[in-house]
Structures are given as structure tokens and as C-alpha cells.
XYZ file of C-alpha atoms in Angstrom:
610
model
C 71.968 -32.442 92.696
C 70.505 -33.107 96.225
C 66.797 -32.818 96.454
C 67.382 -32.819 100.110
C 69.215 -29.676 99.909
C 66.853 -26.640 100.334
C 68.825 -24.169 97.865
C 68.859 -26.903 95.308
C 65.059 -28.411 96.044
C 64.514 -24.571 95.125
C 66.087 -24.415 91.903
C 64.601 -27.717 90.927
C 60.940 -26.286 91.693
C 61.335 -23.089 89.954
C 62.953 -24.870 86.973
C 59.970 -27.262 86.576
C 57.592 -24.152 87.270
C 59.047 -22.252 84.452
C 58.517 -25.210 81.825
C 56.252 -25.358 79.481
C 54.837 -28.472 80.050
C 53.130 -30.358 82.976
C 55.260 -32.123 85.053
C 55.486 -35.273 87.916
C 57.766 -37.019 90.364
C 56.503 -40.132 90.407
C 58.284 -42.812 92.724
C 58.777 -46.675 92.192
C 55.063 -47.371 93.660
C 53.710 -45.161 91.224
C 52.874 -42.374 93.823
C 52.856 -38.369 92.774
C 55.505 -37.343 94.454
C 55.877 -33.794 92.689
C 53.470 -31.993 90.426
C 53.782 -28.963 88.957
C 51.952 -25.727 88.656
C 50.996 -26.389 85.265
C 50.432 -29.866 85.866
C 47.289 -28.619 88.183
C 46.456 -26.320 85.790
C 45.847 -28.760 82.793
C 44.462 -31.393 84.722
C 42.535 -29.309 87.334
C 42.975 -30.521 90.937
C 44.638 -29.169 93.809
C 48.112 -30.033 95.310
C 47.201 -31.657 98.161
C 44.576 -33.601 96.165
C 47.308 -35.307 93.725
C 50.360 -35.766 96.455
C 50.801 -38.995 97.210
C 48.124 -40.431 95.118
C 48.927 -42.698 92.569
C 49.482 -41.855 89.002
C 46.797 -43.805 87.328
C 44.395 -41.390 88.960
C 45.281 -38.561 85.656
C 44.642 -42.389 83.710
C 41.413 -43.078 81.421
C 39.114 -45.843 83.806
C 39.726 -48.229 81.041
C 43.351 -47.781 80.264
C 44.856 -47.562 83.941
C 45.441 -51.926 84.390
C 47.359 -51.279 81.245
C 49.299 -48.499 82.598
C 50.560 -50.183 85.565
C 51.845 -52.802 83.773
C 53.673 -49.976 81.153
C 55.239 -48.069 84.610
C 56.763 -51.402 85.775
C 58.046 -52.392 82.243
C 59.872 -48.640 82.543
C 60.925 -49.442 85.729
C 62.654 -52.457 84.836
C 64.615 -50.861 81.937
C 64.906 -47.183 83.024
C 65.799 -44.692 79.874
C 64.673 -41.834 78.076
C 61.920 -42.259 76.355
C 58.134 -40.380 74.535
C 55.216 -42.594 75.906
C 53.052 -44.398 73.576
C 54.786 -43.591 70.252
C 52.459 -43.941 67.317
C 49.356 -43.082 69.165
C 47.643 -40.927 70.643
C 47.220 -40.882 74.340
C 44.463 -39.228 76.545
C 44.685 -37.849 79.724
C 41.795 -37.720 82.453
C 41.273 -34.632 84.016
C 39.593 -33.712 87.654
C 35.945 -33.454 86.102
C 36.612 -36.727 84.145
C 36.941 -34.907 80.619
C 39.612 -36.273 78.625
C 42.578 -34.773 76.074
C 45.075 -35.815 74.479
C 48.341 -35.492 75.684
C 51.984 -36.206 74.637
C 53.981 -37.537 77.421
C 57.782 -37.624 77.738
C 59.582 -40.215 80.643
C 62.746 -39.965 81.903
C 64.250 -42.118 85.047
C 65.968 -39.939 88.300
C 68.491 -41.389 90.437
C 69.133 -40.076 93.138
C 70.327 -41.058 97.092
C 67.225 -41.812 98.151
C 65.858 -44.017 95.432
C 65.039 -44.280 91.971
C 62.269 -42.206 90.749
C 60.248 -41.364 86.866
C 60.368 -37.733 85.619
C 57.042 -37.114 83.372
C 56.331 -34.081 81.273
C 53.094 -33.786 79.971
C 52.018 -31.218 76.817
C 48.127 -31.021 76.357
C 48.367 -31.520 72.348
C 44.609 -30.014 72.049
C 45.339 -27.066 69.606
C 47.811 -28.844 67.920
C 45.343 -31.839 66.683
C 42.830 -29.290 65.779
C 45.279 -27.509 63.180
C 47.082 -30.363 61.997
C 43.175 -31.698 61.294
C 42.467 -28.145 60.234
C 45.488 -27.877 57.828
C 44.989 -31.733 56.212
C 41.174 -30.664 56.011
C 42.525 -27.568 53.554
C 45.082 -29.295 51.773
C 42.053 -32.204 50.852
C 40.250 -29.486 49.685
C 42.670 -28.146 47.605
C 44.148 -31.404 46.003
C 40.227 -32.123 45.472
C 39.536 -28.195 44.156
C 42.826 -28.638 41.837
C 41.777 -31.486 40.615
C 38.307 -31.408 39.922
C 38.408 -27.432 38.515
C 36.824 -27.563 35.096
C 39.420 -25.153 33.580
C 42.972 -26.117 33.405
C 45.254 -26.041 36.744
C 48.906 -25.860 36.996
C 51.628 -25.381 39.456
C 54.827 -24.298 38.371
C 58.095 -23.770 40.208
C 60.079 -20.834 40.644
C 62.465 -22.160 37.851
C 59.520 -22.478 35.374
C 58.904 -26.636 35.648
C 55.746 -27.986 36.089
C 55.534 -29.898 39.408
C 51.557 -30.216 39.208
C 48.595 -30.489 36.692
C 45.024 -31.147 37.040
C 43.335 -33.519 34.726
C 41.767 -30.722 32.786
C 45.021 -29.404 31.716
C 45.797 -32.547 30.672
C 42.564 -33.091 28.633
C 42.973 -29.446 26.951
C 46.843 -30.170 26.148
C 46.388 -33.526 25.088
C 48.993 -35.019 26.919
C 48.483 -37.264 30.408
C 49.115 -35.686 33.517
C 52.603 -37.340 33.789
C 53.832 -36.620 30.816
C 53.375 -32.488 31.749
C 55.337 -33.151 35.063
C 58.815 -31.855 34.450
C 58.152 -29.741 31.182
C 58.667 -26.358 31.062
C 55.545 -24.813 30.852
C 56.460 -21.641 29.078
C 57.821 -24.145 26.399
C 53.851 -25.072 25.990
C 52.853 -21.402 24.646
C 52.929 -20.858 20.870
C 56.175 -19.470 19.969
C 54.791 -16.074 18.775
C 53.127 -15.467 22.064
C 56.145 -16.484 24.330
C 57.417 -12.975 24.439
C 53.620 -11.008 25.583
C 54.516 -14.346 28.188
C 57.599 -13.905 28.793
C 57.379 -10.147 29.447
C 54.547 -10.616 31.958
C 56.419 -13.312 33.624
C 59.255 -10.846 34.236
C 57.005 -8.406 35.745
C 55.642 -10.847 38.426
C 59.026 -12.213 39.013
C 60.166 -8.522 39.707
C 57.303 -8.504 42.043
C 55.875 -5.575 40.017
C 52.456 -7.203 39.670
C 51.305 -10.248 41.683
C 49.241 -12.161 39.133
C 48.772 -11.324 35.426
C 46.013 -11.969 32.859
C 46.416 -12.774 28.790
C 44.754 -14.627 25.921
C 47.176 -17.412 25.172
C 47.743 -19.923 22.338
C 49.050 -23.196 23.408
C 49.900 -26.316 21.730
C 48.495 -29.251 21.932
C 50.330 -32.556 21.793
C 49.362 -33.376 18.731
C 50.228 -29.979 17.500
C 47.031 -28.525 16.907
C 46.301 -25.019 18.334
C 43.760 -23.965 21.391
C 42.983 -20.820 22.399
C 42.735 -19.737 26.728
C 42.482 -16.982 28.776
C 45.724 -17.635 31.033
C 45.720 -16.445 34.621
C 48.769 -16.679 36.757
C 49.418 -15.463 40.662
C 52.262 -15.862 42.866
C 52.485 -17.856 46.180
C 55.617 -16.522 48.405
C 56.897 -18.297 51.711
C 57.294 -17.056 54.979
C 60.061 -14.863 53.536
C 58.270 -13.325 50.800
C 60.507 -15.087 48.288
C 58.641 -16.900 45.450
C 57.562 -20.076 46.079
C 55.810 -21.436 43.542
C 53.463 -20.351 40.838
C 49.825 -20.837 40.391
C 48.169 -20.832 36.588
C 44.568 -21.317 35.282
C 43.916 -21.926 31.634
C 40.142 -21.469 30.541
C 39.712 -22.465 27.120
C 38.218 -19.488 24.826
C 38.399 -21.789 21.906
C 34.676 -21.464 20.932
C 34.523 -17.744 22.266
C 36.960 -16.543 19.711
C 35.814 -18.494 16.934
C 32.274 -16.626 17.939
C 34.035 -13.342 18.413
C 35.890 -13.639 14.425
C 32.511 -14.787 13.285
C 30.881 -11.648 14.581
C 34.125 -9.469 13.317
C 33.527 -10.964 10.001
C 29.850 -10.573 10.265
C 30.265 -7.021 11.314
C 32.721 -6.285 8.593
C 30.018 -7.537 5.677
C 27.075 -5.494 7.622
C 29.388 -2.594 7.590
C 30.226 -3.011 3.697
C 26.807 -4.023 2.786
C 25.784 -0.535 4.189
C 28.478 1.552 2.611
C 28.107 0.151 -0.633
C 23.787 0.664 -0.471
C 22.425 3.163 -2.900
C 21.041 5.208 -0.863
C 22.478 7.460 2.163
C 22.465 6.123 5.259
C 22.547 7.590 8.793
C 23.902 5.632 12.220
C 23.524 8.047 15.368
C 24.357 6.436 18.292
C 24.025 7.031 21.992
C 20.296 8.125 23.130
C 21.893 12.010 22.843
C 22.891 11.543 19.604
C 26.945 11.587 20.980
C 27.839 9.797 17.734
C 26.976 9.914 13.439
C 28.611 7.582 11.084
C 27.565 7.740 7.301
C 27.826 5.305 4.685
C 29.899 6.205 1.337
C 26.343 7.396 -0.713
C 25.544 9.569 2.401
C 28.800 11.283 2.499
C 28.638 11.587 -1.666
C 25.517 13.360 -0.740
C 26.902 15.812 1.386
C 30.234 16.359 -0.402
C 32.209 15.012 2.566
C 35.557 13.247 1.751
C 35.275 9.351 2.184
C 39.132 10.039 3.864
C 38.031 13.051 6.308
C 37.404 11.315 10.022
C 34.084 11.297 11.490
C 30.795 13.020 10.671
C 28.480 16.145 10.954
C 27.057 15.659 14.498
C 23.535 16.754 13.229
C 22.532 15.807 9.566
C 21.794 19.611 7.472
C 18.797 19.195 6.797
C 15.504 22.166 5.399
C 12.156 22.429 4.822
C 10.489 25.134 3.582
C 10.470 26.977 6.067
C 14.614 26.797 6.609
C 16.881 24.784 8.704
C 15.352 22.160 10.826
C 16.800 22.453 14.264
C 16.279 21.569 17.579
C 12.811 19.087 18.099
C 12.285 19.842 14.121
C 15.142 17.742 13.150
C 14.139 14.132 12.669
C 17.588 12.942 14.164
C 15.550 14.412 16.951
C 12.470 13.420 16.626
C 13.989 9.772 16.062
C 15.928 9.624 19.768
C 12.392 10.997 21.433
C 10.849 7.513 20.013
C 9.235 8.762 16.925
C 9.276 7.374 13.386
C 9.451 9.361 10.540
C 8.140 8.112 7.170
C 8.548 9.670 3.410
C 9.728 13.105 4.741
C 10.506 15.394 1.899
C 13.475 17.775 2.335
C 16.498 19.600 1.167
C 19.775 18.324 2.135
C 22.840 21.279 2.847
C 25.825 20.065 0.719
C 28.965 21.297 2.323
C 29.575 23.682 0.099
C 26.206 25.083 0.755
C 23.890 23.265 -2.192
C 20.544 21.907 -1.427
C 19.574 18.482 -2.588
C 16.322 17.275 -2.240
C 15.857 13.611 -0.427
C 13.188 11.561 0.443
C 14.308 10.648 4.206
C 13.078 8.130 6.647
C 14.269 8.290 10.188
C 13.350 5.768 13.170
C 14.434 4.971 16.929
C 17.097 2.286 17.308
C 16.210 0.214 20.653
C 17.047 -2.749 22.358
C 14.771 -6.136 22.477
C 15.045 -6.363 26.135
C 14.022 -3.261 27.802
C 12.939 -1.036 24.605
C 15.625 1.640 25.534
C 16.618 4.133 22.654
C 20.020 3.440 21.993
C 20.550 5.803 19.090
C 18.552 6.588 15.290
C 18.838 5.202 11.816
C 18.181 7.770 8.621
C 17.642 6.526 5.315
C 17.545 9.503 2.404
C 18.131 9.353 -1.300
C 18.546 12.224 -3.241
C 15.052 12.944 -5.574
C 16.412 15.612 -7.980
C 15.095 13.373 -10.659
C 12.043 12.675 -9.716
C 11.573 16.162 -8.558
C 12.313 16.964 -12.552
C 9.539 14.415 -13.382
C 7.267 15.712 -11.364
C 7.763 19.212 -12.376
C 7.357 18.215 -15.965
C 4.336 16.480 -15.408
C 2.801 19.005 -13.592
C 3.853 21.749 -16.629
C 2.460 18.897 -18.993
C -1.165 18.601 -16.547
C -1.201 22.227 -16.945
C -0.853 22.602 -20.792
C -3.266 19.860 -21.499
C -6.184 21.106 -19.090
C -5.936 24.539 -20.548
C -5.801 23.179 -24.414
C -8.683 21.158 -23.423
C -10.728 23.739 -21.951
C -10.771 26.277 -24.904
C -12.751 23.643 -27.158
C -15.047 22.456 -24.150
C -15.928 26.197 -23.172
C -16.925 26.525 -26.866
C -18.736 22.944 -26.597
C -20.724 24.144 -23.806
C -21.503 27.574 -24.928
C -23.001 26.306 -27.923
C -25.113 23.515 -26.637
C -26.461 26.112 -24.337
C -27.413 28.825 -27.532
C -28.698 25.447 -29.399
C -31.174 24.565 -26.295
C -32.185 27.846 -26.038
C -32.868 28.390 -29.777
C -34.420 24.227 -30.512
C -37.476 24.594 -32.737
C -37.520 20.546 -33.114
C -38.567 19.001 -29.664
C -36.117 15.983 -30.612
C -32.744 17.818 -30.002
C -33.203 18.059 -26.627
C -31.669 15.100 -25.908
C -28.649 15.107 -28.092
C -27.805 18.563 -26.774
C -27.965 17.257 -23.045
C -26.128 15.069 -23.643
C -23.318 17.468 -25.319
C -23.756 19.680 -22.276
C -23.335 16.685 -19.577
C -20.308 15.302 -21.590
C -18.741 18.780 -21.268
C -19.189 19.188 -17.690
C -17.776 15.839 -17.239
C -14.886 16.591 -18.867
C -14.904 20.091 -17.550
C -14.394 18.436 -14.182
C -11.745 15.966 -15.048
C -10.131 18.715 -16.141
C -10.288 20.146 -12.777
C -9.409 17.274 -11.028
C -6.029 17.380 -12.967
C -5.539 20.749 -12.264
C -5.950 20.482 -8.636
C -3.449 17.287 -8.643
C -1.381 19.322 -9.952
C -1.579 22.121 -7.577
C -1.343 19.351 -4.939
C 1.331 17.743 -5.849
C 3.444 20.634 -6.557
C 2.303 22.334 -3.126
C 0.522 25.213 -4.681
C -2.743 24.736 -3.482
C -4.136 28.003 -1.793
C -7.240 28.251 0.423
C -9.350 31.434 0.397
C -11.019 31.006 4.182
C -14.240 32.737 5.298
C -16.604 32.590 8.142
C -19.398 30.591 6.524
C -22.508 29.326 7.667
C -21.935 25.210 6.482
C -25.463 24.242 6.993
C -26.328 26.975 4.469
C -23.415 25.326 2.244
C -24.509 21.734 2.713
C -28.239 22.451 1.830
C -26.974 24.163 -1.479
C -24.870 21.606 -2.334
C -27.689 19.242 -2.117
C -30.535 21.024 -4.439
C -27.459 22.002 -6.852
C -27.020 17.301 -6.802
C -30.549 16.977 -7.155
C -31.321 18.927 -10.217
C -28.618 16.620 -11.843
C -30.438 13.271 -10.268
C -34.128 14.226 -9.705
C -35.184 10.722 -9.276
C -32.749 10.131 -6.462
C -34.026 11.227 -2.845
C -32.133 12.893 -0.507
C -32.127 13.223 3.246
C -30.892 16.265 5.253
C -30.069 15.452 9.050
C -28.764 19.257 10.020
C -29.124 19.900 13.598
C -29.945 23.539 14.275
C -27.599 26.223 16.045
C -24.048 24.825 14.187
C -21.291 26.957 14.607
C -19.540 28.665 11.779
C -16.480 27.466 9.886
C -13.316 29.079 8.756
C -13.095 27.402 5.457
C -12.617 27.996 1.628
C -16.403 27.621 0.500
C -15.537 26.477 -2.629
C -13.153 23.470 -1.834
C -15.646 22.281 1.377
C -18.744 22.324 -2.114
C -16.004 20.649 -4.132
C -16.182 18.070 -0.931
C -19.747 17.591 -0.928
C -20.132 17.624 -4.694
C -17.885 14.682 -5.051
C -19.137 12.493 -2.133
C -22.902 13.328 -3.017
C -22.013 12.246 -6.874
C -20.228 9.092 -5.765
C -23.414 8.441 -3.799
C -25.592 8.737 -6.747
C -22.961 6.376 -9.055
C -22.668 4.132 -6.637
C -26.022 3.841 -4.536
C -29.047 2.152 -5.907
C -32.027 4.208 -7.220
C -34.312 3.395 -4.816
C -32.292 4.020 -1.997
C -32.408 7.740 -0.468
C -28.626 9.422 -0.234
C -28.412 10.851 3.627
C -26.155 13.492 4.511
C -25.393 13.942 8.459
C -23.863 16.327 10.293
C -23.024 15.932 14.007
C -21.126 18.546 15.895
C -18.008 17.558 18.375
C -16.731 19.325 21.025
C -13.812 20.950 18.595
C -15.133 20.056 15.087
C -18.101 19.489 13.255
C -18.478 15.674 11.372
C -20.612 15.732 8.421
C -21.241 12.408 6.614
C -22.882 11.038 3.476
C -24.036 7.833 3.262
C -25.740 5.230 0.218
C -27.423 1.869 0.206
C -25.846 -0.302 -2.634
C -22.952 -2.774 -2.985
C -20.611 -1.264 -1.007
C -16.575 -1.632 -0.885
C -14.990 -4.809 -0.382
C -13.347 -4.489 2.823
C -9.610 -4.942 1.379
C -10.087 -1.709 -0.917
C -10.800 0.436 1.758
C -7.174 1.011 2.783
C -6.760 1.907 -1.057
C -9.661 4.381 -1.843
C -7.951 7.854 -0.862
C -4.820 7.060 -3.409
C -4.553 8.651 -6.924
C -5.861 6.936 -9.582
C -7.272 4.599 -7.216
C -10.164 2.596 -8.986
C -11.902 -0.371 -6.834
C -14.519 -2.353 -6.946
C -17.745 -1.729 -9.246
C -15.781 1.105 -10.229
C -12.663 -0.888 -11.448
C -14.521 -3.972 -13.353
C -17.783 -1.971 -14.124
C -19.372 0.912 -16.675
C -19.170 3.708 -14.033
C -16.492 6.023 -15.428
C -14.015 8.414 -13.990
C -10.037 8.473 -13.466
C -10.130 7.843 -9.805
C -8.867 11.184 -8.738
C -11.979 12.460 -6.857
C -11.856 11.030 -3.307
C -7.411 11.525 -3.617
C -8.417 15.241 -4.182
C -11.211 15.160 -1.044
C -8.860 14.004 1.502
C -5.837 16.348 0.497
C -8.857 19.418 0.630
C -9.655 18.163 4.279
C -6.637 18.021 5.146
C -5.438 21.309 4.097
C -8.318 22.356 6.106
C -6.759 20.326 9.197
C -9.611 17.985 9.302
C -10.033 14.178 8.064
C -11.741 12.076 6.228
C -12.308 7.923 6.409
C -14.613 5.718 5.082
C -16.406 2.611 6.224
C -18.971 -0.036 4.196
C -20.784 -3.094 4.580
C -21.038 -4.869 1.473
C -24.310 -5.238 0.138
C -25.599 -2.248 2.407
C -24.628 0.772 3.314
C -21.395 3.003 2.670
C -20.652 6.472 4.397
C -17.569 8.748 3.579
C -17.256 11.033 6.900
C -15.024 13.699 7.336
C -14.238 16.438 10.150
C -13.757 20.595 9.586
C -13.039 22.049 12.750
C -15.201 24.694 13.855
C -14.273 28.189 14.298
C -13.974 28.511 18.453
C -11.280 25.745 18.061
């Protein structure tokens, strides 16, 4: 080709124009004789600045000696050849910057001399993602191998080609001894085909990774349970190249989760095989009931029949308990339920009576209902018992009274009649025997009313100053060496009560207060009206009540202190029989003491407005 020719000088220009890469003409003396567009581009000067000037201009300062020395070397043995193999050159641009460059030589003959073709490719971007891509795969060979769960890659024909050293610690074997196995060969043989089959969807490219619980093998043929993981990488074709699997070992996490199975499984038949019924509703709605075996005997529901009622059939006296009434209900709102008695519906439409016990189910952390436990047993028995008893309390107060009546009757006639002055005193103390027995008697009758919830109130307007003071001068003519002190404020509003029970009140208190108080000591009666309700209290100096027995002193039979380990006598029914009578009036009663001072029983009536 002649240079000198136009056409061809042309062709030549365009040609290095088109290419890629910077290029020069550089002639023996090591002047630019040629420079491409993209020459000036990547090294930023101007034609007419680089023509003619000598090569080591585009040189670093401190490399161009060197340089010189390299161009004459070429020049000598002209031939084909990349610059500076091995290394990486840099390349000085107008503003001094530097880059590196890859630079290819080639000698040109031609007529009018000998000259050296240059290309050079700024190698910038390249550097930065061959840095970029070792930077990644440093990362990855250091994530591989330092992952705490167990790494593996496999190849498309199912050999291992790579393992982390926590595969190798959970498999027992060293990491070379995993190269080259098959790692499906590793699973247990009963869960190669759950494997297998999962490994056929991913290979179908039906799924692109896959998750299972796994039993492997361990060299030394022990067992270990993981949680394997395994994902696909494809090439640039989307074929598979190689496989990627993680291997957490679940080990202690199952053992934990068959201990709690077990555990579970011994809660669940220590509940079906307690005595008594038991209830499980869960969800805070109530979505859910499961009974035990002695609740479903209870309701005549097939052990074999699935589920439960969704709502326990339960009565009172008043009928079905629905809605807020049930304690199911009352249970998911937060509220406990204690020693409820009530009639349980049989299927077949039978009513058994059960003492039930019903409370909220919530978590530790954030006290949030998560459902109700009910506790009944069936108290037909003791609902016998109690009848009988109460038949039995019945008979014996009304045998007893006959005789007393006649006791009384006489020792009244004989008073009446006494010619000697001495019997007086004997016949007193006939007639205070009776009426002590006369009110025993009573006391049993009204437990009996109590406890077999036939108690009935006859209510009246009545004026309970007027009630108090009579109650009071009836005490005194029993105890007229005792003193008594009325603090009745004036202008108290009436009461709705039965007179008779709210004098049975005051009788009791006031003759507690005379047992139990010391002669000297006046017996004070308040009574202090509320906004709703009126408070009347009676209060004696003497011993007092330990402060343990106070819990105890509204119980039947109850007997404490003095009254326990002294001479004062009586069956302990009085105060049981006070409370129930306030309570049936909606009121209450409590007491408080100091030893060795003063005691006051205090209970509320509500007044008539309320």
C-alpha cells in the first residue's frame, strides 16, 4: 500500500479512525507521525499539538529514559509484539493524569522508511471489574467458608466439587474426603426419595430452590438432623450450572420439638384421664371447645364423635345461661368464676348438677386472653347429702321444740305461782336454758333454709333507728349490768328490709358483745349513713380476735379464739347466719379487732332511695 497515494492514505485514515483503539505512526526518531481520532480523545490534546512531537511526551516523567531505550531495542529487532507483558503500563495524558493502558507494536515498511504502528486501549474499566469481580469471588470463598451452617456446591451430575468446613464438621468427614462423593448418597436412605423427588423438580426447572428437613449420615454412621436448602445457579444460557446447598443442623430443635410432643401428649392424657370435667376454649371468641373424657361422660357425648358443643349447656335457676350469663363468657371478658353451682344439659336433655369453676387463659407477656379453662364435677351426691341433712336439721329442731315449748311454758306458770323466794333462781335458769336452746334451734333451722336456698324475706318500709333502739332495751333486760351506748344520728332514711332478720342481726352482734366484751366496758352501737346505704356498727372492749381468725369468723361452725379454747358456749353458727341475712338484703358485713381492745362487727343495708 502507498501512503503516498491519496486514495490509499484515505483508506488507511478511515481504517485507523474506525478502530477501537488509539493509534500512532511513530517514525525511527521516535516522532508522532500519525495519531488518531481516538488517540486525542483518550489522551486529550490536539492534532497539531502531538504531530511531530516525540512519543515519550504520552510517557510517565519517570519512565520516558526507559522508554527510549525500549523503542530502539524494537527498532533493532522489528516484530509483532504487546508492550510490557506482565505489567501494567500507564499512560500520561494532556493534564498529566495517568491510566493504564495496554499497548500493541507492530513495525511498517514501507518506501520511504521504516516506521512503528502503536495501538493503544485505555484498560480503565477493565481493571476496575476484574478488581471488582476478584473482590466478590474473595468474599464468597471467605462467606462459603466461614458460614456457620453447612455449605456445599454440587455439580449438575450430583458430585460434590466444594464444601465448607462446617459441612465437614457436621458430617464428620474432612473437607477432602467429601470432594467427589455424591452428595445425594449422604442422605439417609429413607429420605432419598422426598430428595430425590425435589431434586427432579428443580432439575425440570419447576421450582428454583427447594426446602426439607433432612437426615444425613455421619461418617461414623451416626444420624443428624438439618433443615436442607438448595437453589440453582444457571450460565449465560440458562442451563444448570451448578448447585448451591445449605445444611443447618436442627439436631437440638427436634429433640426439643419430640420432647414437647411427648410432653404435650402426657398433659393431654393427664387431663383426659382427671376426675373431673374439664373445659379448653380457645381463641379470645371462644372459636374452639375441647373436653376431656369425664366432661364428655358428663354430657353424654361419644368419646368417638369429633369435636365439641361450641358453648358448654349450662342453667341456673332461672334457665339457660346465655349470652354474658354464661361463664365461658364471662371467662373470655377476664373474669374468674369460683364455686358456681349449676345444672349441666345432658344431651339427651337431663340436668346434672356441677360445681364449676371457670377462669381467663392469658399469656405471660402481654396478658392477652387467649381462650378459658372450666373445671365442673357433677354434685348429685352431695346434693343428696345435703338434702338429707337438711330433712334431718328439720326433724330434729321440730322434735326438740315440742319439749322446750313445754319447758318454757312451765317455768313461766312456776315463776308466776313461787310461794318460796328460793326458786327463783332455779326456774331462771330453766327459762334461760330454754331460750338458749330455743335459739340454737333456730340457728339450725335457718342453716337449713340457707343452705337449701329457701330463705324468704318479708320487706317493709321500717324506721331502723326505731328497730335498733328496741333491739337494745330488749339486750339489756337480759344484761342489766352491761352499759350500752346509742350513737343514732337523727333524720335516717327508711329501709326496705325484713324487720325480723335485720333484729335477728342486732340480737346476735349485741349478744356476742356481751360474751365477749368485758363487764366494765360499755357495748356502742353506731350508725352512720352513706350516700346509698346506711352502716350501723357494734363495737366491745375485751380481748379481741387474733388477727389470723378474722378471715375465718363468717364460716359455719366457725369457733375462734376465747370462743374455741374457753367456757363461752354456742355452735358457731351465729355470725355464718348474719352475713348470709345481709347479704340477702344486698348489703355486707366485715369485722375488724385489735387484740386486747376493741372489736366492731359493721355491716351495710342500703337505704330505700337507692
Amino acid at each position: 500500500m502507498d501512503l503516498h497515494n491519496p486514495l490509499e492514505s484515505e483508506i488507511v485514515r478511515s481504517l485507523a479512525e474506525a478502530a477501537p483503539d488509539g493509534l500512532f505512526l511513530v517514525d525511527a526518531d521516535r516522532q508522532i507521525l500519525f495519531i488518531s481520532k481516538r488517540a486525542l480523545d483518550l489522551f486529550g490534546y490536539t492534532q497539531d499539538e502531538l504531530l511531530g512531537q516525540p512519543i515519550e511526551v504520552l510517557v510517565p516523567e519517570g519512565k520516558r529514559e526507559g522508554h527510549v531505550i525500549h523503542h530502539q531495542n524494537f527498532v533493532a529487532q522489528p516484530r509483532f509484539r504487546p508492550m510490557g507483558t506482565g505489567l501494567t503500563l500507564q499512560a500520561r495524558r494532556r493534564d498529566g493524569s495517568l491510566f493504564p493502558v495496554e499497548i500493541t507494536l507492530s513495525p511498517v515498511s514501507t518506501e520511504a522508511g521504516r516506521f512503528t504502528a502503536a495501538a493503544v486501549r485505555d484498560i480503565t474499566d477493565r481493571l476496575a471489574s476484574e478488581r471488582a469481580l476478584r473482590e466478590a469471588e474473595e468474599l464468597f470463598r471467605t462467606t462459603f467458608d466461614a458460614a456457620p451452617n453447612g455449605m456445599v456446591l454440587v455439580s449438575p451430575n450430583g458430585v460434590i466439587f466444594r464444601a465448607n468446613p462446617a459441612l465437614a464438621r457436621l458430617l464428620g468427614y474432612s473437607q477432602e474426603e467429601l470432594l467427589q462423593r455424591v452428595f445425594l448418597d449422604l442422605t439417609h436412605p429413607e429420605d432419598r426419595p422426598l430428595h430425590q423427588s425435589s431434586l427432579d423438580r428443580l432439575i425440570r426447572g419447576e421450582v428454583s430452590s427447594y426446602q426439607l428437613e433432612q437426615r444425613y449420615l455421619r461418617k461414623d454412621g451416626s444420624l443428624i438432623c438439618t433443615r436442607l436448602s438448595v437453589s440453582v445457579v444457571l450460565d449465560a444460557a440458562g442451563a444448570p450450572r451448578y448447585r448451591i446447598g445449605q445444611l443447618e443442623d436442627i439436631s437440638e430443635r427436634r429433640r426439643l420439638e419430640l420432647a414437647r410432643e411427648a410432653t404435650l401428649r402426657w398433659l393431654h392424657e393427664v387431663l383426659d384421664q382427671c376426675p373431673v370435667g374439664i373445659a379448653l376454649v380457645q381463641g379470645p371468641s371462644g372459636e374452639r371447645c375441647e373436653l376431656n373424657r369425664h366432661a364428655r361422660e358428663l354430657l353424654g357425648v361419644e368419646l368417638s364423635s369429633p369435636g365439641a358443643p361450641d358453648e358448654l349447656p349450662l342453667c341456673d335457676e332461672a334457665g339457660p345461661l346465655l349470652g354474658g350469663r354464661h361463664p365461658v363468657k364471662r371467662a373470655l371478658s377476664g373474669q374468674h368464676e369460683s364455686g358456681l353451682m349449676l345444672s349441666l344439659q345432658r344431651v339427651g336433655g337431663e340436668q346434672v348438677p356441677v360445681l364449676l369453676d371457670a377462669a381467663p387463659i392469658t399469656t405471660a407477656e402481654s396478658s392477652e386472653i387467649q381462650g378459658a379453662v372450666v373445671v365442673f364435677q357433677d354434685i348429685t351426691l352431695l346434693k343428696q347429702i345435703d338434702r338429707l341433712r337438711a330433712e334431718w336439721n328439720a326433724v330434729i329442731a321440730h322434735d326438740l321444740r315440742q319439749p322446750l315449748n313445754a319447758i318454757s311454758l312451765n317455768a313461766q306458770l312456776i315463776a308466776r305461782r313461787k310461794k318460796d323466794g328460793d326458786l327463783g333462781v332455779p326456774l331462771e335458769q330453766i327459762a334461760s336454758s330454754a331460750r338458749r336452746l330455743n335459739r340454737m334451734i333456730g340457728d339450725l333451722l335457718d342453716l337449713s333454709r340457707l343452705e337449701a336456698r329457701q330463705l324468704t324475706l318479708s320487706r317493709s318500709h321500717i324506721d331502723l333507728a326505731s328497730l335498733i333502739q328496741v333491739c337494745v332495751e330488749r339486750i339489756a333486760v337480759e344484761a342489766p349490768d352491761r352499759a350500752f351506748e346509742l350513737r343514732i344520728p337523727p333524720g335516717l332514711p327508711a329501709v326496705h328490709v325484713d324487720a325480723d332478720r335485720i333484729a335477728q342481726v342486732m340480737d346476735n352482734l349485741l349478744s356476742n358483745a356481751i360474751k365477749y366484751g368485758t363487764p366494765e366496758s360499755p357495748i356502742e352501737v353506731d350508725v352512720v349513713p352513706g350516700p346509698d346505704e346506711l352502716l350501723i356498727a357494734v363495737s366491745n372492749y375485751g380481748v379481741g380476735i387474733p388477727e389470723g381468725d378474722l378471715p375465718h369468723l363468717f364460716r359455719r361452725f366457725a369457733r375462734v379464739g376465747v370462743a374455741r379454747h374457753g367456757h363461752i358456749k354456742g355452735v358457731g353458727l351465729g355470725l355464718y347466719i348474719v352475713q348470709q341475712l345481709v347479704e340477702a338484703h344486698g348489703g355486707r358485713v366485715q369485722a375488724e379487732s385489735t387484740p386486747g381492745e376493741k372489736t366492731t362487727f359493721r355491716f351495710s343495708l342500703p337505704s330505700s332511695a337507692s
